[in-house]
């Protein structure tokens, strides 16, 4: 180990961390640490270790090179350590750490293999040659190391494309979302019929949907989409085990766990199913601008509708069909959205988060952060915008609950300025150009309140909220005529 007198910077040893995810060795060599500690006690100065600003822990650094030296500093009781803070400019930190590690002591075969595999998992765009160059192995060796990972990734990409294509997302948007070229997407699309063959054959042999899903790694909604293809809506309801409600009161106790993710404010797929049944037709285009856990998209797969979904939460790997989009609250019209596309939706399903009180459940800049008036103001603008994306026949389904400030508050003492009721929504929908056609009650389950809570509420005369409504709207005719005549 070459010794140096000069150092770039000194930081506290306690601010330096070992991040296992970028450490290429299987274990720390304690004998080596002891020798280095001995050297330090004898007054030797080591080369500064190399660190990177920690991407997740504020004020901390993670080691790229020098784990043994850092441990020796700690063993001797030194509170600071010379470091070079590296900016890797896009180089994979694990591969950089591996390259540095090879210098003083070769990695074992198992360490090299594991480094190559981890690097590929972190960044599947890396080629075998790129990985090989950094860790000192040939392209063919790396190909062998990662062959199975590549195959799994291929299957995963195929499934993402299958799902997005099935939901009617245009090819150029699929390509953008998955970071692939349109040619790649086109060639994958050619494989789609072959891809469905094996699950289809297992289904026809009598395997259940959960069994086939587990065997082939398909999601259940994807399989429902296959199994129910071409069937009328009523048959689909029957096969899904959803009793069809004939009147305008839709009670559902639980969310059907097969559709959508566990998500704050998750709504039952059965409810979306009923909206689709009554207010859309097979193959219609559905738009969900704040799609959350993806229950709308999943239900659309089962009921044979196309669906475009957006959300500020980006879950590209798990939910590529929910495209990443943030409705910036400082903007009054959002012309740059995907809805610029020529096709206009047949049905918009809009399930916004509650205002203020539920803020902690969603991302930092969500509209749930807004105080009451600003929240209503945002929605009014948003309804005006939605009108510009709609056609004459488009329906808007707005899902909302009366939000009253009832917690710990007797009914007589509730403050109206802390509440948003059904009528408040209607007051802004009307001037924004939307006409109400149906009010459907779809109450929240009251089972979430246990007996102790209920008795405490009754004691204090607190009136809880379980009401939830679906407002169905269409464009107001007079406004539409004005638009047509250019006024
Ligand atoms: C009530 S949740 C939707 C739940 C969904 N229907 C489900 O069942 O999973 C509302 C969603 O709005 C999203 N959201 C809130 N403010 C947003 C904004 N300004 N732009 C985009 N999405 C936003 C949140 O991330 C959240 O996922």
Coordinates of C-alpha atoms and ligand atoms in Angstrom, one line a residue:
X1 CA 0.0 0.0 0.0
X2 CA 1.5 3.3 -1.1
X3 CA 1.7 6.0 1.7
X4 CA 0.7 9.6 1.1
X5 CA 1.1 12.7 3.1
X6 CA -1.4 14.9 1.4
X7 CA -5.2 14.4 1.5
X8 CA -8.1 15.9 -0.2
X9 CA -10.5 16.2 2.7
X10 CA -11.1 14.7 6.1
X11 CA -14.5 13.6 7.3
X12 CA -15.7 12.0 10.5
X13 CA -15.2 8.2 10.4
X14 CA -18.8 7.9 11.7
X15 CA -20.1 9.8 8.6
X16 CA -18.6 7.0 6.4
X17 CA -20.7 3.9 5.8
X18 CA -20.3 0.5 4.2
X19 CA -23.1 0.0 1.8
X20 CA -23.3 -3.8 1.2
X21 CA -25.2 -3.2 -2.1
X22 CA -22.0 -1.8 -3.7
X23 CA -19.4 -3.9 -1.8
X24 CA -17.9 -6.5 -4.2
X25 CA -16.3 -8.7 -1.6
X26 CA -18.0 -11.5 0.3
X27 CA -16.4 -10.5 3.7
X28 CA -14.0 -8.2 5.3
X29 CA -10.4 -9.6 5.8
X30 CA -9.9 -8.9 9.6
X31 CA -6.2 -9.9 9.4
X32 CA -5.7 -7.2 6.8
X33 CA -7.5 -4.6 9.0
X34 CA -5.3 -5.5 12.0
X35 CA -2.1 -5.0 9.9
X36 CA -3.4 -1.6 8.7
X37 CA -4.3 -0.6 12.3
X38 CA -0.8 -1.6 13.3
X39 CA 0.6 0.6 10.5
X40 CA -1.5 3.5 11.7
X41 CA -0.3 3.2 15.2
X42 CA 3.2 3.3 13.9
X43 CA 2.5 6.7 12.3
X44 CA 2.0 5.7 8.7
X45 CA -0.4 7.7 6.6
X46 CA -2.5 5.8 4.1
X47 CA -3.9 6.9 0.7
X48 CA -7.2 8.6 1.2
X49 CA -10.1 6.2 0.9
X50 CA -12.6 6.8 -2.0
X51 CA -16.2 7.6 -1.1
X52 CA -19.4 8.8 -2.8
X53 CA -22.1 11.1 -1.3
X54 CA -24.7 8.6 0.1
X55 CA -27.7 8.7 -2.3
X56 CA -30.2 8.0 0.6
X57 CA -28.6 9.1 3.9
X58 CA -28.2 12.8 4.2
X59 CA -24.7 14.0 5.3
X60 CA -23.2 10.5 5.0
X61 CA -20.8 9.0 2.5
X62 CA -20.5 5.4 1.2
X63 CA -17.2 3.7 0.5
X64 CA -16.1 2.9 -3.0
X65 CA -12.6 1.9 -2.1
X66 CA -10.9 1.4 1.3
X67 CA -13.2 -0.6 3.6
X68 CA -10.2 -2.2 5.3
X69 CA -8.4 1.2 5.8
X70 CA -11.7 2.7 7.2
X71 CA -12.1 -0.2 9.6
X72 CA -8.5 0.2 10.7
X73 CA -9.1 3.9 11.5
X74 CA -12.0 2.9 13.6
X75 CA -10.1 0.2 15.4
X76 CA -7.3 2.6 16.3
X77 CA -9.9 5.1 17.6
X78 CA -9.4 7.8 15.0
X79 CA -12.4 10.0 14.7
X80 CA -11.7 11.3 11.2
X81 CA -10.3 9.9 7.9
X82 CA -8.8 11.3 4.7
X83 CA -11.2 10.8 1.8
X84 CA -11.5 11.6 -1.9
X85 CA -15.2 12.3 -2.6
X86 CA -15.8 10.9 -6.1
X87 CA -18.4 12.0 -8.6
X88 CA -18.8 8.8 -10.7
X89 CA -20.6 10.6 -13.5
X90 CA -22.9 7.7 -14.3
X91 CA -20.5 4.8 -13.8
X92 CA -22.1 2.0 -11.8
X93 CA -20.8 2.4 -8.2
X94 CA -20.6 -1.4 -7.7
X95 CA -18.5 -1.9 -10.8
X96 CA -16.3 1.0 -9.9
X97 CA -15.8 -0.5 -6.4
X98 CA -15.0 -3.9 -8.0
X99 CA -12.4 -2.3 -10.4
X100 CA -10.7 -0.6 -7.4
X101 CA -10.8 -3.8 -5.4
X102 CA -9.0 -5.9 -8.1
X103 CA -5.9 -3.6 -7.7
X104 CA -4.6 -4.7 -4.3
X105 CA -6.3 -8.2 -4.2
X106 CA -8.1 -10.1 -7.0
X107 CA -11.8 -10.8 -6.4
X108 CA -12.6 -14.5 -6.0
X109 CA -14.6 -16.3 -8.8
X110 CA -17.8 -16.1 -6.7
X111 CA -17.2 -12.4 -5.9
X112 CA -16.8 -11.6 -9.6
X113 CA -19.9 -13.6 -10.6
X114 CA -22.0 -12.0 -7.9
X115 CA -20.7 -8.5 -8.8
X116 CA -21.6 -9.0 -12.5
X117 CA -25.1 -10.2 -11.6
X118 CA -25.8 -7.4 -9.1
X119 CA -24.5 -4.8 -11.6
X120 CA -26.9 -6.2 -14.3
X121 CA -29.8 -6.3 -11.9
X122 CA -29.2 -2.7 -10.8
X123 CA -28.9 -1.5 -14.4
X124 CA -30.0 -4.0 -17.1
X125 CA -28.9 -1.5 -19.8
X126 CA -25.3 -2.5 -19.1
X127 CA -23.8 -4.7 -21.8
X128 CA -21.7 -7.8 -21.0
X129 CA -18.6 -6.0 -22.5
X130 CA -19.1 -3.0 -20.3
X131 CA -19.3 -5.1 -17.1
X132 CA -16.5 -7.4 -18.3
X133 CA -14.1 -4.4 -18.9
X134 CA -14.6 -3.1 -15.4
X135 CA -14.2 -6.3 -13.5
X136 CA -11.6 -7.9 -15.7
X137 CA -13.5 -10.7 -17.4
X138 CA -14.4 -11.5 -21.1
X139 CA -17.8 -10.7 -22.6
X140 CA -18.5 -14.4 -22.9
X141 CA -17.8 -15.1 -19.2
X142 CA -20.2 -12.3 -18.3
X143 CA -22.8 -13.6 -20.7
X144 CA -22.7 -16.9 -18.9
X145 CA -22.9 -15.3 -15.5
X146 CA -26.1 -13.4 -16.3
X147 CA -27.9 -15.6 -18.9
X148 CA -30.7 -16.6 -16.5
X149 CA -31.2 -12.9 -15.3
X150 CA -31.4 -11.8 -18.9
X151 CA -34.1 -14.4 -19.7
X152 CA -36.2 -13.3 -16.7
X153 CA -35.9 -9.7 -17.7
X154 CA -37.0 -10.6 -21.3
X155 CA -40.1 -12.3 -19.9
X156 CA -40.8 -9.3 -17.6
X157 CA -40.5 -6.8 -20.6
X158 CA -42.8 -9.0 -22.7
X159 CA -45.4 -9.0 -19.9
X160 CA -45.2 -5.2 -19.5
X161 CA -45.6 -4.7 -23.2
X162 CA -48.5 -7.2 -23.3
X163 CA -50.3 -5.4 -20.5
X164 CA -49.8 -1.9 -21.9
X165 CA -50.7 -2.9 -25.4
X166 CA -53.8 -4.7 -24.1
X167 CA -54.8 -1.4 -22.4
X168 CA -54.5 0.5 -25.7
X169 CA -51.5 2.6 -24.8
X170 CA -49.9 3.7 -28.1
X171 CA -46.6 2.2 -29.1
X172 CA -44.6 5.4 -28.8
X173 CA -45.7 5.8 -25.2
X174 CA -44.9 2.2 -24.4
X175 CA -41.4 2.7 -25.8
X176 CA -40.9 5.9 -23.9
X177 CA -42.1 4.4 -20.6
X178 CA -39.9 1.3 -20.9
X179 CA -36.9 3.1 -22.2
X180 CA -36.8 1.1 -25.4
X181 CA -37.0 2.0 -29.1
X182 CA -40.2 1.7 -31.1
X183 CA -38.5 -1.0 -33.2
X184 CA -37.9 -3.1 -30.1
X185 CA -41.5 -2.7 -28.9
X186 CA -42.7 -3.6 -32.4
X187 CA -40.7 -6.8 -32.4
X188 CA -41.9 -7.7 -29.0
X189 CA -45.5 -7.1 -30.0
X190 CA -45.0 -9.7 -32.8
X191 CA -44.3 -12.3 -30.0
X192 CA -47.4 -11.6 -28.0
X193 CA -49.6 -14.3 -29.4
X194 CA -46.9 -16.9 -28.7
X195 CA -46.5 -15.5 -25.2
X196 CA -50.2 -16.3 -24.3
X197 CA -50.0 -19.9 -25.6
X198 CA -48.5 -21.5 -22.6
X199 CA -50.8 -19.9 -19.9
X200 CA -53.8 -20.5 -22.2
X201 CA -52.9 -24.2 -22.5
X202 CA -52.6 -24.5 -18.7
X203 CA -55.9 -22.8 -18.2
X204 CA -57.6 -25.2 -20.6
X205 CA -56.0 -28.1 -18.7
X206 CA -58.1 -26.9 -15.7
X207 CA -55.4 -25.0 -13.7
X208 CA -57.0 -22.1 -11.7
X209 CA -56.1 -18.5 -12.5
X210 CA -54.0 -18.1 -9.3
X211 CA -52.1 -21.3 -10.2
X212 CA -51.4 -20.1 -13.7
X213 CA -50.5 -16.6 -12.4
X214 CA -47.9 -18.2 -10.0
X215 CA -46.5 -20.6 -12.6
X216 CA -46.0 -18.0 -15.4
X217 CA -45.5 -14.8 -13.4
X218 CA -48.6 -13.2 -15.0
X219 CA -50.8 -10.9 -12.9
X220 CA -54.3 -12.2 -12.3
X221 CA -56.0 -9.3 -14.2
X222 CA -53.9 -10.2 -17.3
X223 CA -55.2 -13.7 -17.1
X224 CA -58.8 -12.6 -16.6
X225 CA -58.3 -10.5 -19.7
X226 CA -57.4 -13.6 -21.6
X227 CA -60.0 -15.9 -20.2
X228 CA -62.9 -13.4 -20.6
X229 CA -61.9 -12.2 -24.1
X230 CA -65.0 -11.7 -26.3
X231 CA -67.5 -12.4 -23.5
X232 CA -70.4 -10.1 -22.8
X233 CA -70.2 -7.9 -19.7
X234 CA -72.8 -9.9 -17.8
X235 CA -70.8 -13.1 -18.3
X236 CA -67.7 -11.4 -17.1
X237 CA -69.4 -10.2 -13.9
X238 CA -70.6 -13.8 -13.3
X239 CA -67.2 -15.3 -13.9
X240 CA -65.6 -12.8 -11.6
X241 CA -68.1 -13.6 -8.9
X242 CA -69.4 -10.0 -8.7
X243 CA -73.1 -9.7 -8.1
X244 CA -74.5 -7.1 -10.5
X245 CA -76.3 -4.2 -8.7
X246 CA -79.4 -3.2 -10.5
X247 CA -80.2 -0.1 -8.4
X248 CA -78.3 3.1 -7.6
X249 CA -77.0 1.9 -4.2
X250 CA -73.8 -0.1 -4.6
X251 CA -72.6 -1.6 -1.3
X252 CA -69.3 -3.4 -1.2
X253 CA -67.8 -4.5 2.0
X254 CA -64.3 -5.2 0.8
X255 CA -61.9 -4.4 -2.0
X256 CA -61.4 -7.4 -4.3
X257 CA -57.8 -8.2 -3.6
X258 CA -57.2 -9.5 -7.2
X259 CA -57.4 -6.0 -8.7
X260 CA -55.2 -3.0 -7.8
X261 CA -52.5 -2.7 -5.2
X262 CA -52.8 -2.0 -1.5
X263 CA -52.8 1.8 -1.7
X264 CA -54.1 4.6 0.5
X265 CA -57.6 5.4 -0.6
X266 CA -58.0 2.2 -2.6
X267 CA -61.4 1.7 -4.0
X268 CA -63.2 -1.6 -4.7
X269 CA -62.7 -3.1 -8.2
X270 CA -66.4 -4.1 -8.0
X271 CA -67.3 -0.3 -7.9
X272 CA -65.1 0.4 -10.9
X273 CA -66.7 -2.6 -12.6
X274 CA -70.1 -1.2 -12.1
X275 CA -69.1 2.2 -13.5
X276 CA -67.7 0.5 -16.5
X277 CA -70.8 -1.7 -16.9
X278 CA -73.3 1.1 -16.9
X279 CA -71.3 4.0 -18.4
X280 CA -69.0 2.5 -21.0
X281 CA -68.9 -0.2 -23.8
X282 CA -66.4 -2.9 -24.6
X283 CA -63.1 -1.6 -26.0
X284 CA -64.0 2.0 -25.0
X285 CA -61.1 4.2 -23.8
X286 CA -61.1 5.0 -20.1
X287 CA -58.9 7.7 -18.5
X288 CA -57.9 7.8 -14.9
X289 CA -55.8 10.9 -14.2
X290 CA -54.9 10.0 -10.5
X291 CA -54.7 6.2 -10.7
X292 CA -52.9 5.4 -7.5
X293 CA -52.8 1.6 -7.0
X294 CA -54.1 0.8 -10.5
X295 CA -57.5 -0.6 -9.7
X296 CA -59.0 1.1 -12.8
X297 CA -56.5 -0.4 -15.2
X298 CA -56.8 -3.9 -13.7
X299 CA -60.6 -3.8 -13.8
X300 CA -60.4 -2.6 -17.4
X301 CA -58.3 -5.6 -18.3
X302 CA -60.9 -7.9 -16.8
X303 CA -63.8 -6.1 -18.5
X304 CA -62.2 -5.6 -21.9
X305 CA -61.8 -1.8 -21.9
X306 CA -58.7 0.1 -22.9
X307 CA -57.3 2.4 -20.1
X308 CA -54.8 5.2 -19.8
X309 CA -53.7 6.0 -16.3
X310 CA -51.5 8.7 -14.8
X311 CA -50.2 9.3 -11.3
X312 CA -47.5 11.5 -9.6
X313 CA -46.1 8.3 -8.0
X314 CA -43.7 6.7 -10.5
X315 CA -43.7 2.9 -10.2
X316 CA -42.2 2.1 -13.6
X317 CA -41.2 -1.5 -12.8
X318 CA -44.3 -2.6 -11.0
X319 CA -47.0 -0.5 -12.8
X320 CA -45.6 0.6 -16.2
X321 CA -49.2 1.1 -17.4
X322 CA -49.6 4.0 -14.9
X323 CA -47.7 6.7 -16.7
X324 CA -45.8 9.2 -14.6
X325 CA -47.4 12.6 -14.6
X326 CA -47.7 15.4 -12.0
X327 CA -50.7 17.7 -12.3
X328 CA -48.8 20.9 -11.3
X329 CA -51.1 22.9 -9.1
X330 CA -49.6 26.2 -10.2
X331 CA -50.6 25.6 -13.8
X332 CA -54.2 26.4 -14.9
X333 CA -54.3 24.3 -18.0
X334 CA -52.3 21.2 -18.7
X335 CA -51.9 21.1 -22.5
X336 CA -48.7 19.0 -22.4
X337 CA -50.4 15.9 -21.1
X338 CA -50.7 12.6 -23.0
X339 CA -54.2 13.6 -23.8
X340 CA -52.8 15.8 -26.5
X341 CA -53.1 12.6 -28.4
X342 CA -55.8 12.5 -31.1
X343 CA -58.0 10.0 -29.2
X344 CA -60.4 11.3 -26.6
X345 CA -61.6 9.1 -23.7
X346 CA -65.1 7.7 -23.6
X347 CA -65.1 7.7 -19.8
X348 CA -63.0 9.6 -17.2
X349 CA -62.8 8.0 -13.8
X350 CA -61.5 10.5 -11.3
X351 CA -60.8 9.5 -7.7
X352 CA -58.9 12.5 -6.1
X353 CA -57.3 12.2 -2.7
X354 CA -59.0 13.9 0.3
X355 CA -57.8 17.4 1.0
X356 CA -55.4 18.3 3.8
X357 CA -56.2 15.6 6.4
X358 CA -54.9 12.7 4.3
X359 CA -51.8 14.6 3.2
X360 CA -49.4 12.3 4.9
X361 CA -50.7 9.3 2.9
X362 CA -49.6 10.7 -0.4
X363 CA -46.5 12.2 -2.0
X364 CA -45.2 15.6 -0.8
X365 CA -46.7 17.6 -3.6
X366 CA -50.0 15.9 -3.8
X367 CA -53.2 17.9 -4.0
X368 CA -54.1 16.4 -0.6
X369 CA -51.7 19.1 0.9
X370 CA -53.9 21.9 -0.2
X371 CA -56.1 23.8 2.2
X372 CA -59.8 23.6 1.5
X373 CA -60.3 26.6 -0.7
X374 CA -57.2 26.0 -2.8
X375 CA -58.2 22.3 -3.1
X376 CA -61.6 23.3 -4.5
X377 CA -60.0 25.9 -6.7
X378 CA -57.6 23.3 -8.1
X379 CA -60.5 20.9 -8.8
X380 CA -62.5 23.6 -10.6
X381 CA -59.5 24.3 -12.9
X382 CA -59.1 20.6 -13.4
X383 CA -62.8 20.0 -14.3
X384 CA -62.4 22.8 -16.9
X385 CA -59.3 21.1 -18.3
X386 CA -61.0 17.7 -18.4
X387 CA -63.8 19.3 -20.5
X388 CA -61.2 20.2 -23.1
X389 CA -60.1 16.6 -23.3
X390 CA -63.6 15.3 -23.6
X391 CA -65.9 14.6 -26.6
X392 CA -69.7 15.0 -26.8
X393 CA -70.4 11.6 -25.5
X394 CA -67.6 11.4 -22.8
X395 CA -68.8 10.7 -19.3
X396 CA -67.1 11.8 -16.1
X397 CA -67.3 9.6 -13.0
X398 CA -66.2 11.6 -9.9
X399 CA -65.8 9.4 -6.8
X400 CA -65.9 11.3 -3.5
X401 CA -67.0 11.0 0.1
X402 CA -68.5 13.8 2.1
X403 CA -65.5 15.0 4.1
X404 CA -66.6 16.4 7.5
X405 CA -64.4 17.2 10.4
X406 CA -66.2 14.8 12.7
X407 CA -63.3 13.2 14.5
X408 CA -63.4 14.0 18.2
X409 CA -66.1 16.5 17.4
X410 CA -69.8 16.4 18.3
X411 CA -72.1 16.9 15.3
X412 CA -73.3 20.2 16.6
X413 CA -69.8 21.6 16.9
X414 CA -68.5 20.7 13.5
X415 CA -67.0 23.6 11.6
X416 CA -68.3 24.0 8.1
X417 CA -65.0 25.5 6.9
X418 CA -63.3 22.1 7.5
X419 CA -65.8 20.2 5.4
X420 CA -66.3 19.4 1.7
X421 CA -69.7 18.0 0.9
X422 CA -71.2 16.6 -2.2
X423 CA -72.8 19.9 -2.9
X424 CA -69.4 21.7 -2.8
X425 CA -68.3 19.5 -5.7
X426 CA -71.4 20.2 -7.6
X427 CA -71.0 23.9 -7.2
X428 CA -67.7 23.8 -9.1
X429 CA -68.6 21.2 -11.6
X430 CA -71.6 23.1 -13.0
X431 CA -69.7 26.3 -13.9
X432 CA -66.8 24.2 -15.3
X433 CA -69.2 22.9 -17.9
X434 CA -70.3 19.6 -16.6
X435 CA -73.9 18.5 -16.2
X436 CA -74.9 15.9 -13.6
X437 CA -76.7 12.8 -14.9
X438 CA -76.6 10.4 -11.9
X439 CA -75.8 10.3 -8.2
X440 CA -74.9 6.8 -7.1
X441 CA -74.3 5.9 -3.5
X442 CA -71.4 3.5 -2.9
X443 CA -70.9 3.8 0.9
X444 CA -67.6 3.1 2.6
X445 CA -67.7 0.0 4.8
X446 CA -68.6 0.9 8.5
X447 CA -66.8 -2.2 9.6
X448 CA -63.6 -0.1 9.9
X449 CA -65.1 1.3 13.2
X450 CA -64.8 -1.2 16.1
X451 CA -67.3 -1.5 18.9
X452 CA -65.2 0.6 21.3
X453 CA -64.9 3.5 18.8
X454 CA -68.7 3.3 18.1
X455 CA -69.6 3.5 21.7
X456 CA -67.2 6.5 22.3
X457 CA -68.7 8.3 19.3
X458 CA -72.2 7.7 20.6
X459 CA -71.2 9.0 24.0
X460 CA -69.9 12.2 22.5
X461 CA -72.7 12.5 19.9
X462 CA -70.1 12.3 17.1
X463 CA -71.7 11.6 13.7
X464 CA -69.3 9.6 11.6
X465 CA -69.0 9.5 7.8
X466 CA -69.5 6.4 5.7
X467 CA -71.2 8.1 2.7
X468 CA -69.4 7.9 -0.6
X469 CA -70.9 9.0 -3.9
X470 CA -70.2 8.6 -7.6
X471 CA -71.3 11.6 -9.5
X472 CA -71.8 10.9 -13.2
X473 CA -71.6 13.9 -15.5
X474 CA -71.6 14.8 -19.2
X475 CA -70.7 18.0 -21.0
X476 CA -73.3 20.7 -20.7
X477 CA -75.1 21.1 -24.0
X478 CA -75.3 24.9 -24.2
X479 CA -71.5 25.2 -23.6
X480 CA -70.9 22.6 -26.2
X481 CA -73.0 24.5 -28.8
X482 CA -71.0 27.6 -28.0
X483 CA -67.8 25.7 -28.6
X484 CA -69.1 24.4 -31.9
X485 CA -70.1 27.8 -33.1
X486 CA -66.7 29.2 -32.0
X487 CA -68.1 31.6 -29.4
Ligands
LIG1 C1 -57.3 8.4 -3.8 S1 -55.8 8.0 -4.6 C2 -56.4 7.0 -6.0 C3 -56.6 5.7 -5.5 C4 -57.0 4.7 -6.6 N1 -58.3 5.0 -7.2 C5 -56.9 3.3 -6.1 O1 -58.0 2.7 -5.9 O2 -55.8 2.8 -5.9 C6 -55.4 9.5 -5.4 C7 -54.0 9.5 -6.1 O3 -53.8 10.9 -6.6 C8 -52.4 11.1 -6.8 N2 -52.2 12.5 -6.8 C9 -52.4 13.5 -5.9 N3 -52.0 14.7 -6.3 C10 -51.5 14.5 -7.6 C11 -51.0 15.4 -8.6 N4 -50.9 16.7 -8.4 N5 -50.6 14.9 -9.8 C12 -50.7 13.5 -10.0 N6 -51.2 12.7 -9.1 C13 -51.6 13.1 -7.9 C14 -51.8 10.4 -5.5 O4 -50.5 10.0 -5.7 C15 -52.8 9.2 -5.3 O5 -52.2 8.0 -5.8

